[in-house]
Short mmCIF file of C-alpha atoms and ligand atoms in Angstrom, two decimals:
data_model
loop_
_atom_site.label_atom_id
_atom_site.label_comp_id
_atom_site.label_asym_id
_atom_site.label_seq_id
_atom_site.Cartn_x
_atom_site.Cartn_y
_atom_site.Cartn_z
CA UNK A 1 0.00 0.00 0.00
CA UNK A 2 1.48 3.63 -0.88
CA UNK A 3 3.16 5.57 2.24
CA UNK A 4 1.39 8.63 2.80
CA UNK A 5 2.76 11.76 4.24
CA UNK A 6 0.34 13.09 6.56
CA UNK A 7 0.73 16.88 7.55
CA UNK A 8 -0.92 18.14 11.10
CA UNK A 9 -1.92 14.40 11.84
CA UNK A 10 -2.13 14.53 15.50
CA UNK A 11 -4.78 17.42 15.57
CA UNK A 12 -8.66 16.87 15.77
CA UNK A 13 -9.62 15.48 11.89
CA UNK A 14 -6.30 14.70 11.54
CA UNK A 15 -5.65 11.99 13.96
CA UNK A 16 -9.14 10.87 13.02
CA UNK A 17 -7.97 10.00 9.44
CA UNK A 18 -4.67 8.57 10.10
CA UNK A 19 -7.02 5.69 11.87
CA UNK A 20 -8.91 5.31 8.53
CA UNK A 21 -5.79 5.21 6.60
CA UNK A 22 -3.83 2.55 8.78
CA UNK A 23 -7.15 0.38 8.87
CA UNK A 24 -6.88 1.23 4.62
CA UNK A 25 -3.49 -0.72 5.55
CA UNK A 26 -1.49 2.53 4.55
CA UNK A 27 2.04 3.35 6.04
CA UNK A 28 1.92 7.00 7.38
CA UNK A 29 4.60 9.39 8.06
CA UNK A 30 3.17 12.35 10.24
CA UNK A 31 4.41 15.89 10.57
CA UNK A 32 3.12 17.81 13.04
CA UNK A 33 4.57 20.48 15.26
CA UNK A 34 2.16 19.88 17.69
CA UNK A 35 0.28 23.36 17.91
CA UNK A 36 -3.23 22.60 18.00
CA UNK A 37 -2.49 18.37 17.93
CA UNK A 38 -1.16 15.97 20.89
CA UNK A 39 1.28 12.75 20.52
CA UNK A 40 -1.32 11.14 22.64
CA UNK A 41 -3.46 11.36 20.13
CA UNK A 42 -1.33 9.28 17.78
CA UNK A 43 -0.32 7.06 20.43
CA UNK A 44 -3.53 6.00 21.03
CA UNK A 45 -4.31 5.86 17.17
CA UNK A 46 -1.66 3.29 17.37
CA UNK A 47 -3.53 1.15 19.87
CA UNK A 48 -7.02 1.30 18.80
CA UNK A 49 -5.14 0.14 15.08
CA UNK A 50 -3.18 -2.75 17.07
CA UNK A 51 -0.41 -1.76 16.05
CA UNK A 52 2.79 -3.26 16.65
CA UNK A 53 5.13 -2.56 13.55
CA UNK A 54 6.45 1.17 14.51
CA UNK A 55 7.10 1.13 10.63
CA UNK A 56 3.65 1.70 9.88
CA UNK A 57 3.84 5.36 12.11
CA UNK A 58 6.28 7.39 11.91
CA UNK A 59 6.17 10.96 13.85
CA UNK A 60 8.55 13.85 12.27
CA UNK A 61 8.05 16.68 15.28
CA UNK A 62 8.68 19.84 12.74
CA UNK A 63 6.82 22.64 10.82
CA UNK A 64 5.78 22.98 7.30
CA UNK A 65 7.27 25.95 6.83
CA UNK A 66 11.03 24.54 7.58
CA UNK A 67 12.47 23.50 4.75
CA UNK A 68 14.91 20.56 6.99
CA UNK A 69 11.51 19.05 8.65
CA UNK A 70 9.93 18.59 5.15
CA UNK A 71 13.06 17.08 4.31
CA UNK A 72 12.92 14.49 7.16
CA UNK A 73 9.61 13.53 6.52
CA UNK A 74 10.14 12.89 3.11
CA UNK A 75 13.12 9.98 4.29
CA UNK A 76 11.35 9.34 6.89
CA UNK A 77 10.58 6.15 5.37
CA UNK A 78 12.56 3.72 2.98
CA UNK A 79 9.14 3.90 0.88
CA UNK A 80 9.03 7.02 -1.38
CA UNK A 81 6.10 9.33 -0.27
CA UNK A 82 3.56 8.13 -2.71
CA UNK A 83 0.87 10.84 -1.32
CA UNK A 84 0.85 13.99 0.80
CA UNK A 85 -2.61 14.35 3.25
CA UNK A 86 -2.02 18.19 4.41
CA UNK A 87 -4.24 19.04 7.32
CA UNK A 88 -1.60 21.12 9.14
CA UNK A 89 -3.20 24.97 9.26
CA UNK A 90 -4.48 27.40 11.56
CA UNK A 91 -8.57 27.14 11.52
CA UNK A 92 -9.68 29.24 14.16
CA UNK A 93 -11.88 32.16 12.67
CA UNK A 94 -11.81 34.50 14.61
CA UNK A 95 -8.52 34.29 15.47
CA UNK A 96 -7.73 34.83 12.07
CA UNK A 97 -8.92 38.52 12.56
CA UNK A 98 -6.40 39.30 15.26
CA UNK A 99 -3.55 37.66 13.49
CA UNK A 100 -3.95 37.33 9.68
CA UNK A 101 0.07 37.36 9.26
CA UNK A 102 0.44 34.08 11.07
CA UNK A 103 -2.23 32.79 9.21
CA UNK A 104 -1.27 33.70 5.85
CA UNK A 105 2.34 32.64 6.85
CA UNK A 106 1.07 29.36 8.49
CA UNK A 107 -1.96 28.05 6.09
CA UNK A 108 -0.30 29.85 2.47
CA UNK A 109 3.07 29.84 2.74
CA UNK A 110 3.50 26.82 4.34
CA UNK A 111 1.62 24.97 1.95
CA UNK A 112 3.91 26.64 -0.89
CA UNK A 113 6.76 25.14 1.28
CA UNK A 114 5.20 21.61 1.42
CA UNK A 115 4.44 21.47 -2.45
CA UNK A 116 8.00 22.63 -2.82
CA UNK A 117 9.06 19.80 -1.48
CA UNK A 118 6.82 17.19 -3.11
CA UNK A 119 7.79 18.67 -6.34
CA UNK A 120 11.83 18.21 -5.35
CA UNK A 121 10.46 14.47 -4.08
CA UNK A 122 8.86 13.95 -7.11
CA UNK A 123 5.24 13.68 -5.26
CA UNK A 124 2.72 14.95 -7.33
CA UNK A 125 -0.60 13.89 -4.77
CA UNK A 126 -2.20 15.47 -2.85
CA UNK A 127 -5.75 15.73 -0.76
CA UNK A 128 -6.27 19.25 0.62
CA UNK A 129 -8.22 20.37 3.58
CA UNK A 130 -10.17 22.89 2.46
CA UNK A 131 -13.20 24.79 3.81
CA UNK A 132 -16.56 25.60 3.59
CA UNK A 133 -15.52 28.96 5.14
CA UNK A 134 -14.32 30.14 1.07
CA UNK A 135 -17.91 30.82 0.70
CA UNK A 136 -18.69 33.34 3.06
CA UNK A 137 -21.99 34.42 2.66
CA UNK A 138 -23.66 31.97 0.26
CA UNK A 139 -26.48 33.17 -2.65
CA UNK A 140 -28.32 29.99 -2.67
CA UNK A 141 -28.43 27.39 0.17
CA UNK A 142 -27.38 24.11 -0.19
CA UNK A 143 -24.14 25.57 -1.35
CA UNK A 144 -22.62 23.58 -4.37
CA UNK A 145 -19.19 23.95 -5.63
CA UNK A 146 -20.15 26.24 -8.23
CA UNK A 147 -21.11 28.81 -5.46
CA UNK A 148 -19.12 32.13 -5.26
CA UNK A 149 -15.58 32.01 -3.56
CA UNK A 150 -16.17 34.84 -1.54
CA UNK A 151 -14.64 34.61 1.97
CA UNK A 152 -15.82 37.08 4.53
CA UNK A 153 -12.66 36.19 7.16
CA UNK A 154 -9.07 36.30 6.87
CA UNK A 155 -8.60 32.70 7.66
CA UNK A 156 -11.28 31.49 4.66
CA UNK A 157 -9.10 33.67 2.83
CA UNK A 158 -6.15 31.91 2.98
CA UNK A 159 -7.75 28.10 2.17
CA UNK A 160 -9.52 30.36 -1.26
CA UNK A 161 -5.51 31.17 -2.26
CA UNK A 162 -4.39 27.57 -1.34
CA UNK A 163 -6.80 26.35 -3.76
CA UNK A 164 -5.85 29.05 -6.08
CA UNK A 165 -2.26 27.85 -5.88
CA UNK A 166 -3.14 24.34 -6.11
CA UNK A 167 -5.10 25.07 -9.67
CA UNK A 168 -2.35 26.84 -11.21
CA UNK A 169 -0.13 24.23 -10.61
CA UNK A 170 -2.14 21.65 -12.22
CA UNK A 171 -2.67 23.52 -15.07
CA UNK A 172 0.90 24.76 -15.51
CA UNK A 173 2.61 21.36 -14.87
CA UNK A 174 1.27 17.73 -15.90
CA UNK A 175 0.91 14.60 -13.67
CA UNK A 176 -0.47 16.82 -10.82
CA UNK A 177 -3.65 14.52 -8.98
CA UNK A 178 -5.51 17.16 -6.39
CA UNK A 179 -8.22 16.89 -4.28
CA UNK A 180 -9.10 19.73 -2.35
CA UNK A 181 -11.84 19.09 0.22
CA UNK A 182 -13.93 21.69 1.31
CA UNK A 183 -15.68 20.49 4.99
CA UNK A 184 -18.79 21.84 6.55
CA UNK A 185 -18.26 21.97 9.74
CA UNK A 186 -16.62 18.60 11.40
CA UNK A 187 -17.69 17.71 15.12
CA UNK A 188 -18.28 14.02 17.26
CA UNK A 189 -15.80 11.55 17.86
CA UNK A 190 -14.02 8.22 17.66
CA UNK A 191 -16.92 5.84 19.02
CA UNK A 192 -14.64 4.32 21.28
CA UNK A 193 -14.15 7.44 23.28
CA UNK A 194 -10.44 6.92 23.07
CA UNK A 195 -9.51 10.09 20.62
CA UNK A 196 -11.64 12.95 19.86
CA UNK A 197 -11.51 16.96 19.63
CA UNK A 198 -9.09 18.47 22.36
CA UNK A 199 -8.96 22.15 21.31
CA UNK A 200 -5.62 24.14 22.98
CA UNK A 201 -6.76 26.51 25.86
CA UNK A 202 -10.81 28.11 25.03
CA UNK A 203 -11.99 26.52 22.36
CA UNK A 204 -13.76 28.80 19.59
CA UNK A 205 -15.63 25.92 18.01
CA UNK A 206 -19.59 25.23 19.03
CA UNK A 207 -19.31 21.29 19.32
CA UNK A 208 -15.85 21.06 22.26
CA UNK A 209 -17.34 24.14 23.95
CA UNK A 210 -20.90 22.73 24.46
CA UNK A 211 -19.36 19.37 25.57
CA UNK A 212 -16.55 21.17 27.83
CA UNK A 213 -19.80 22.71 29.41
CA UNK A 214 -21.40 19.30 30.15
CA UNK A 215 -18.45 18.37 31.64
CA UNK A 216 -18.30 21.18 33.88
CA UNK A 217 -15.11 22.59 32.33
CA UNK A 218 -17.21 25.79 31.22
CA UNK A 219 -19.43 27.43 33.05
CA UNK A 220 -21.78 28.28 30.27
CA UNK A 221 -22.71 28.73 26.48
CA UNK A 222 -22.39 31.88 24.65
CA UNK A 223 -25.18 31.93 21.79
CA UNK A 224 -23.57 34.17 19.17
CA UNK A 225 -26.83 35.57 17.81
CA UNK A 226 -30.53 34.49 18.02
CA UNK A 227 -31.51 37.18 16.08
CA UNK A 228 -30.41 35.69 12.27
CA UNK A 229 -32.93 34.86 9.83
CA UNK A 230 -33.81 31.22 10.81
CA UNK A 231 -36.74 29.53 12.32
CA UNK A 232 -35.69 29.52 15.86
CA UNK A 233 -32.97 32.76 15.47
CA UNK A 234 -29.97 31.05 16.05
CA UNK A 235 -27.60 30.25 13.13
CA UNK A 236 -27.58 27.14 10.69
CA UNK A 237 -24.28 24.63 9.74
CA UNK A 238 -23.63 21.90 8.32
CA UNK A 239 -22.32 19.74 10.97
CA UNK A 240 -20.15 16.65 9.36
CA UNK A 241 -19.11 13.58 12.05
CA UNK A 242 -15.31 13.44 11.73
CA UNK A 243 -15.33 9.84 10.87
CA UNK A 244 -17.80 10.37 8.01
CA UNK A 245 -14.86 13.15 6.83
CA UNK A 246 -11.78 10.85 7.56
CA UNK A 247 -13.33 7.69 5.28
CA UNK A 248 -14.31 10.96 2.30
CA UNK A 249 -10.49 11.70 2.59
CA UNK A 250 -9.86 7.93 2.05
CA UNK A 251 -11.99 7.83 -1.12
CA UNK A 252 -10.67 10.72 -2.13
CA UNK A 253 -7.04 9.26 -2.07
CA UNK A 254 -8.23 6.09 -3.58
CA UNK A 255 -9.76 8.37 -6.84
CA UNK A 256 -6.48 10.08 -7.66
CA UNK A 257 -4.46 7.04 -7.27
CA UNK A 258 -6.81 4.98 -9.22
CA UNK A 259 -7.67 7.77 -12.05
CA UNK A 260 -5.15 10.19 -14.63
CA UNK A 261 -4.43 13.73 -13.22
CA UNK A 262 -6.37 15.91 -12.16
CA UNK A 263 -8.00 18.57 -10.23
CA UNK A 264 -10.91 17.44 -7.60
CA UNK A 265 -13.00 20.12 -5.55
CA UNK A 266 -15.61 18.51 -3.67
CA UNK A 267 -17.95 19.74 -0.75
CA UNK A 268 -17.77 17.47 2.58
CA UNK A 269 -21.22 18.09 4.18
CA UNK A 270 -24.52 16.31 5.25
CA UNK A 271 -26.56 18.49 3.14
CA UNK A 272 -28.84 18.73 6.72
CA UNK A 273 -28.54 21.99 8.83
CA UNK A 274 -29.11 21.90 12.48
CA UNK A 275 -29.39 25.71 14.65
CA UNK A 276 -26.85 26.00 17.49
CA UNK A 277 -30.38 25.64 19.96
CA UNK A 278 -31.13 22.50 17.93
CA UNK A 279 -27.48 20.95 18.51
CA UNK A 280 -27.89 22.76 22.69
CA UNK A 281 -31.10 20.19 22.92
CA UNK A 282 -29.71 17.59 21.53
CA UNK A 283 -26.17 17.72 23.30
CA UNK A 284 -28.33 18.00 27.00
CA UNK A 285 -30.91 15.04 25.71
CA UNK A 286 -27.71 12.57 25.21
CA UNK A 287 -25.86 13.80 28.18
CA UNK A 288 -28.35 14.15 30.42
CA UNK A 289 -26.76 17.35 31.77
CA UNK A 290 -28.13 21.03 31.57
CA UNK A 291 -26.24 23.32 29.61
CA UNK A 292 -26.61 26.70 31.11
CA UNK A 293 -26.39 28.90 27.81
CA UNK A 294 -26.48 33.55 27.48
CA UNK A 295 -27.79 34.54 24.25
CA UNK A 296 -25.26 37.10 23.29
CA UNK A 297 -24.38 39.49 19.60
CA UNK A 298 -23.18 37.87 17.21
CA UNK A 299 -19.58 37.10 16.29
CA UNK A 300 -17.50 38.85 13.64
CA UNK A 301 -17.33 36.64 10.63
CA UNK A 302 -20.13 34.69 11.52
CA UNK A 303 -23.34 34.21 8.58
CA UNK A 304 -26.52 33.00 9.13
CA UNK A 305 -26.30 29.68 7.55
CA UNK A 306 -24.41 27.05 5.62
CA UNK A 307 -25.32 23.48 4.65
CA UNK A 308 -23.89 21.48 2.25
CA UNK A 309 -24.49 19.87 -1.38
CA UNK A 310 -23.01 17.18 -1.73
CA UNK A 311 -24.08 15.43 -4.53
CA UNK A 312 -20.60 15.61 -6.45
CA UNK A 313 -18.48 14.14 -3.82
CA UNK A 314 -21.52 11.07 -3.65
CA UNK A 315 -20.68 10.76 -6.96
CA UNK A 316 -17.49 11.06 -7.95
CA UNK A 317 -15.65 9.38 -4.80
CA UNK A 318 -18.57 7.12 -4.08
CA UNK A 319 -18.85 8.39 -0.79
CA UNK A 320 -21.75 9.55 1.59
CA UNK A 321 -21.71 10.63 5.52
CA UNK A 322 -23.82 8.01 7.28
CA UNK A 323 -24.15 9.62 10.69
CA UNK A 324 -26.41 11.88 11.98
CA UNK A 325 -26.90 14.69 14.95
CA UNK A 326 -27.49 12.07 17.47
CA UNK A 327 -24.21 10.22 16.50
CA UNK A 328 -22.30 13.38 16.71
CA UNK A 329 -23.58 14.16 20.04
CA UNK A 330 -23.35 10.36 21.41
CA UNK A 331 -19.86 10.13 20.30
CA UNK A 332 -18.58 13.90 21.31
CA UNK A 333 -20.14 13.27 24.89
CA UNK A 334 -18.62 10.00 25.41
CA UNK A 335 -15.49 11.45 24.09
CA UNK A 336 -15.49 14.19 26.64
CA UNK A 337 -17.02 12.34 29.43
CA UNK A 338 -14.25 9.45 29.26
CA UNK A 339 -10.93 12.46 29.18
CA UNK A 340 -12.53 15.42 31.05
CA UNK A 341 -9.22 17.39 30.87
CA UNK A 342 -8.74 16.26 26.46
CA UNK A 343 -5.36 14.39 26.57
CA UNK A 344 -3.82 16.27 28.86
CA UNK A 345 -1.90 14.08 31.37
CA UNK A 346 -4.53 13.11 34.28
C1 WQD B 1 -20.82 27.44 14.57
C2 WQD B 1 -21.98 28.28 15.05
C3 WQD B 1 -21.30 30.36 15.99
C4 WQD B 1 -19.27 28.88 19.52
C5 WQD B 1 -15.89 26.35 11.88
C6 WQD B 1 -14.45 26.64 11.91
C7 WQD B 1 -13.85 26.64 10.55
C8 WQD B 1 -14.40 25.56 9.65
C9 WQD B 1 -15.91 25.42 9.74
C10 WQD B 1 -12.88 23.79 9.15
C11 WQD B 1 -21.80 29.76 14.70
C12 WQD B 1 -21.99 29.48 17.03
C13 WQD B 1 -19.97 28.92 18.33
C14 WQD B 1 -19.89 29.37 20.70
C15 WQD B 1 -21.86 29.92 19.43
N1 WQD B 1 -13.81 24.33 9.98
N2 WQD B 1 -21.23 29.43 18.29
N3 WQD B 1 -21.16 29.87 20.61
O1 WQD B 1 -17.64 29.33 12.67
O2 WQD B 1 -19.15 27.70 11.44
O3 WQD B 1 -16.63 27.45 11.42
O4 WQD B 1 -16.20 25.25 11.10
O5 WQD B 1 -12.45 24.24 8.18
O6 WQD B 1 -12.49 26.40 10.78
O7 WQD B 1 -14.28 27.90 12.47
O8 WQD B 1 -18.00 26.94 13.49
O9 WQD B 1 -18.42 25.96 15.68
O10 WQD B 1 -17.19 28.18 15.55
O11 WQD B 1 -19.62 28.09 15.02
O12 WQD B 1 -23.00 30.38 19.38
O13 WQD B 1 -19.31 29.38 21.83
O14 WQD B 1 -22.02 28.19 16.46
O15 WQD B 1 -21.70 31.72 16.15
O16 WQD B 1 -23.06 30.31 14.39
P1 WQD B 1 -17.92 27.96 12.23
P2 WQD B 1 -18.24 27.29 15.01
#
């Protein structure tokens, strides 16, 4: 089976896939510097997998942007690095507001880096993870890929030029195979509880911050908005279950390798929409615990809803999520319920 290079696999949808790709019976070398990801993670990745051959996982501590840690991970391995997975980015949105230099130096220029390096490698695969943040606002709900690329925040920004940068180079150079995935919004868990979404310090996404409330690490919710145009006033997404995304990046991987060149951009959604009140009832129904919640304004950045359509990715990669709300919940909760304090050490 080809050995994959996995960028920023010990973060949240990272470590998530590397579990997919080692059941796939892939060989992975991971890259990570560790920012927003944990070496538990990957440790534990390793154990729900069985593994025992460290061959199959390799860890390269280093940074995308540094030329000598690319180089590493590329000879990591006695295998050539058949395929690059590049997860490693900065996501937060409204972080990207108070520091859009990191994030342009971090999501664009280390991805110019990394393709740098394939190139001198002679690696010419690669599965991108994209956003669903590109479209900003969108004219017409579900979004499809033909939708306007229009971000509204500096870190949607960034994934548009990525993709920009990835479609000039497969039209200026042959042989390139690209898949650039833009997700909805990924949330849930591992069902075993053992690895799941362990944001560093506050987290800034609605999913870890509802559970970290259940579990008493919070005291309460902030409601950005309940006064957007949608039937109960709160805002609309798409929320994917990470293990529904890590199997679309596996049949993504599997169409480039099987098919000739070329360039793949493909939603990863649900094509359902659930309001942050909708996701507050259904988080306190599977945990059984109240979640205090303070309707505040909204948050800079933030648009009124986003859900998916699909339909190309069912098609072209043969793939389709299979889990709902309830499954996201069920699997976030006993995620958070099971490691209170994330990985941190107990
Ligand atoms: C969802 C809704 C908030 C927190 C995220 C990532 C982005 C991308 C897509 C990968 C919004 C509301 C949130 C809270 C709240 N992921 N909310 N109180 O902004 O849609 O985008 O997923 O590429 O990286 O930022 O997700 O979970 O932050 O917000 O009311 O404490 O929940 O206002 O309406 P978002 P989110």
């Amino acid at each position: 089976m080809p050995q994959l290079l996995i960028t920023g696999g010990a973060g949240f949808i990272g470590s998530h896939s590397c579990l997919s790709f080692l059941e796939a019976g892939h060989n992975l070398v991971i890259l990570d510097n560790y920012s927003n990801g944990s070496k538990e993670a990957l440790k534990r990745v390793a154990q729900l997998v069985g593994l025992h051959d460290s061959k199959r996982l390799r860890l390269i501590r280093g940074d995308i942007r540094n030329k000598n840690d690319l180089d590493k991970a590329f000879t990591a391995s006695d295998q050539p690095i058949e395929a690059v997975i590049h997860f490693a980015g900065l996501k937060a949105v409204s972080e990207s507001f108070l520091d859009p230099l990191k994030y342009w130096d971090v999501n664009l220029s280390g991805s110019r880096s990394l393709l740098e390096a394939m190139l001198s490698y002679e690696c010419k695969t690669i599965v991108f993870s994209s956003s669903a943040t590109i479209y900003g606002c969108p004219q017409k709900i579900p979004i499809d890929e033909t939708a306007l690329v229009q971000p509204v925040n500096p870190y949607g920004h960034t994934k548009a030029a990525v993709e920009r940068l990835l479609s000039d180079l497969a039209e200026s150079q042959n042989g390139w195979r690209i898949a650039s995935l833009r997700y909805f919004n990924p949330v849930g868990a591992h069902s075993s509880g053992v690895i799941g979404e362990d944001p560093n310090g506050l987290p800034n996404n609605l999913f870890p911050v509802v559970s970290q409330v259940a579990v008493g690490r919070i005291e309460e919710l902030k409601v950005f908005g309940c006064d957007w145009s949608t039937p109960d006033g709160s805002a609309i997404r798409d929320f994917i279950h990470v293990v529904d995304l890590a199997e679309g990046h596996l049949a993504a991987l599997e169409v480039l390798l099987r098919e000739p060149p070329q360039m793949l951009t493909l939603n990863l959604g649900t094509g359902r929409g659930h309001s942050v009140l909708e996701v507050l009832n259904a988080f306190q129904k599977v945990s059984k615990r109240n979640i205090p919640y303070l309707i505040e304004r909204r948050r800079p950045g933030d648009v009124a809803c986003t859900v998916a359509d699909s339909t190309m990715a069912e098609q072209r990669l043969g793939w389709k999520t299979k889990l709902n709300l309830f499954d996201m919940c069920k699997d976030a909760w006993n995620w958070q319920k099971m490691n209170p304090l994330g990985y941190q050490e107990k």
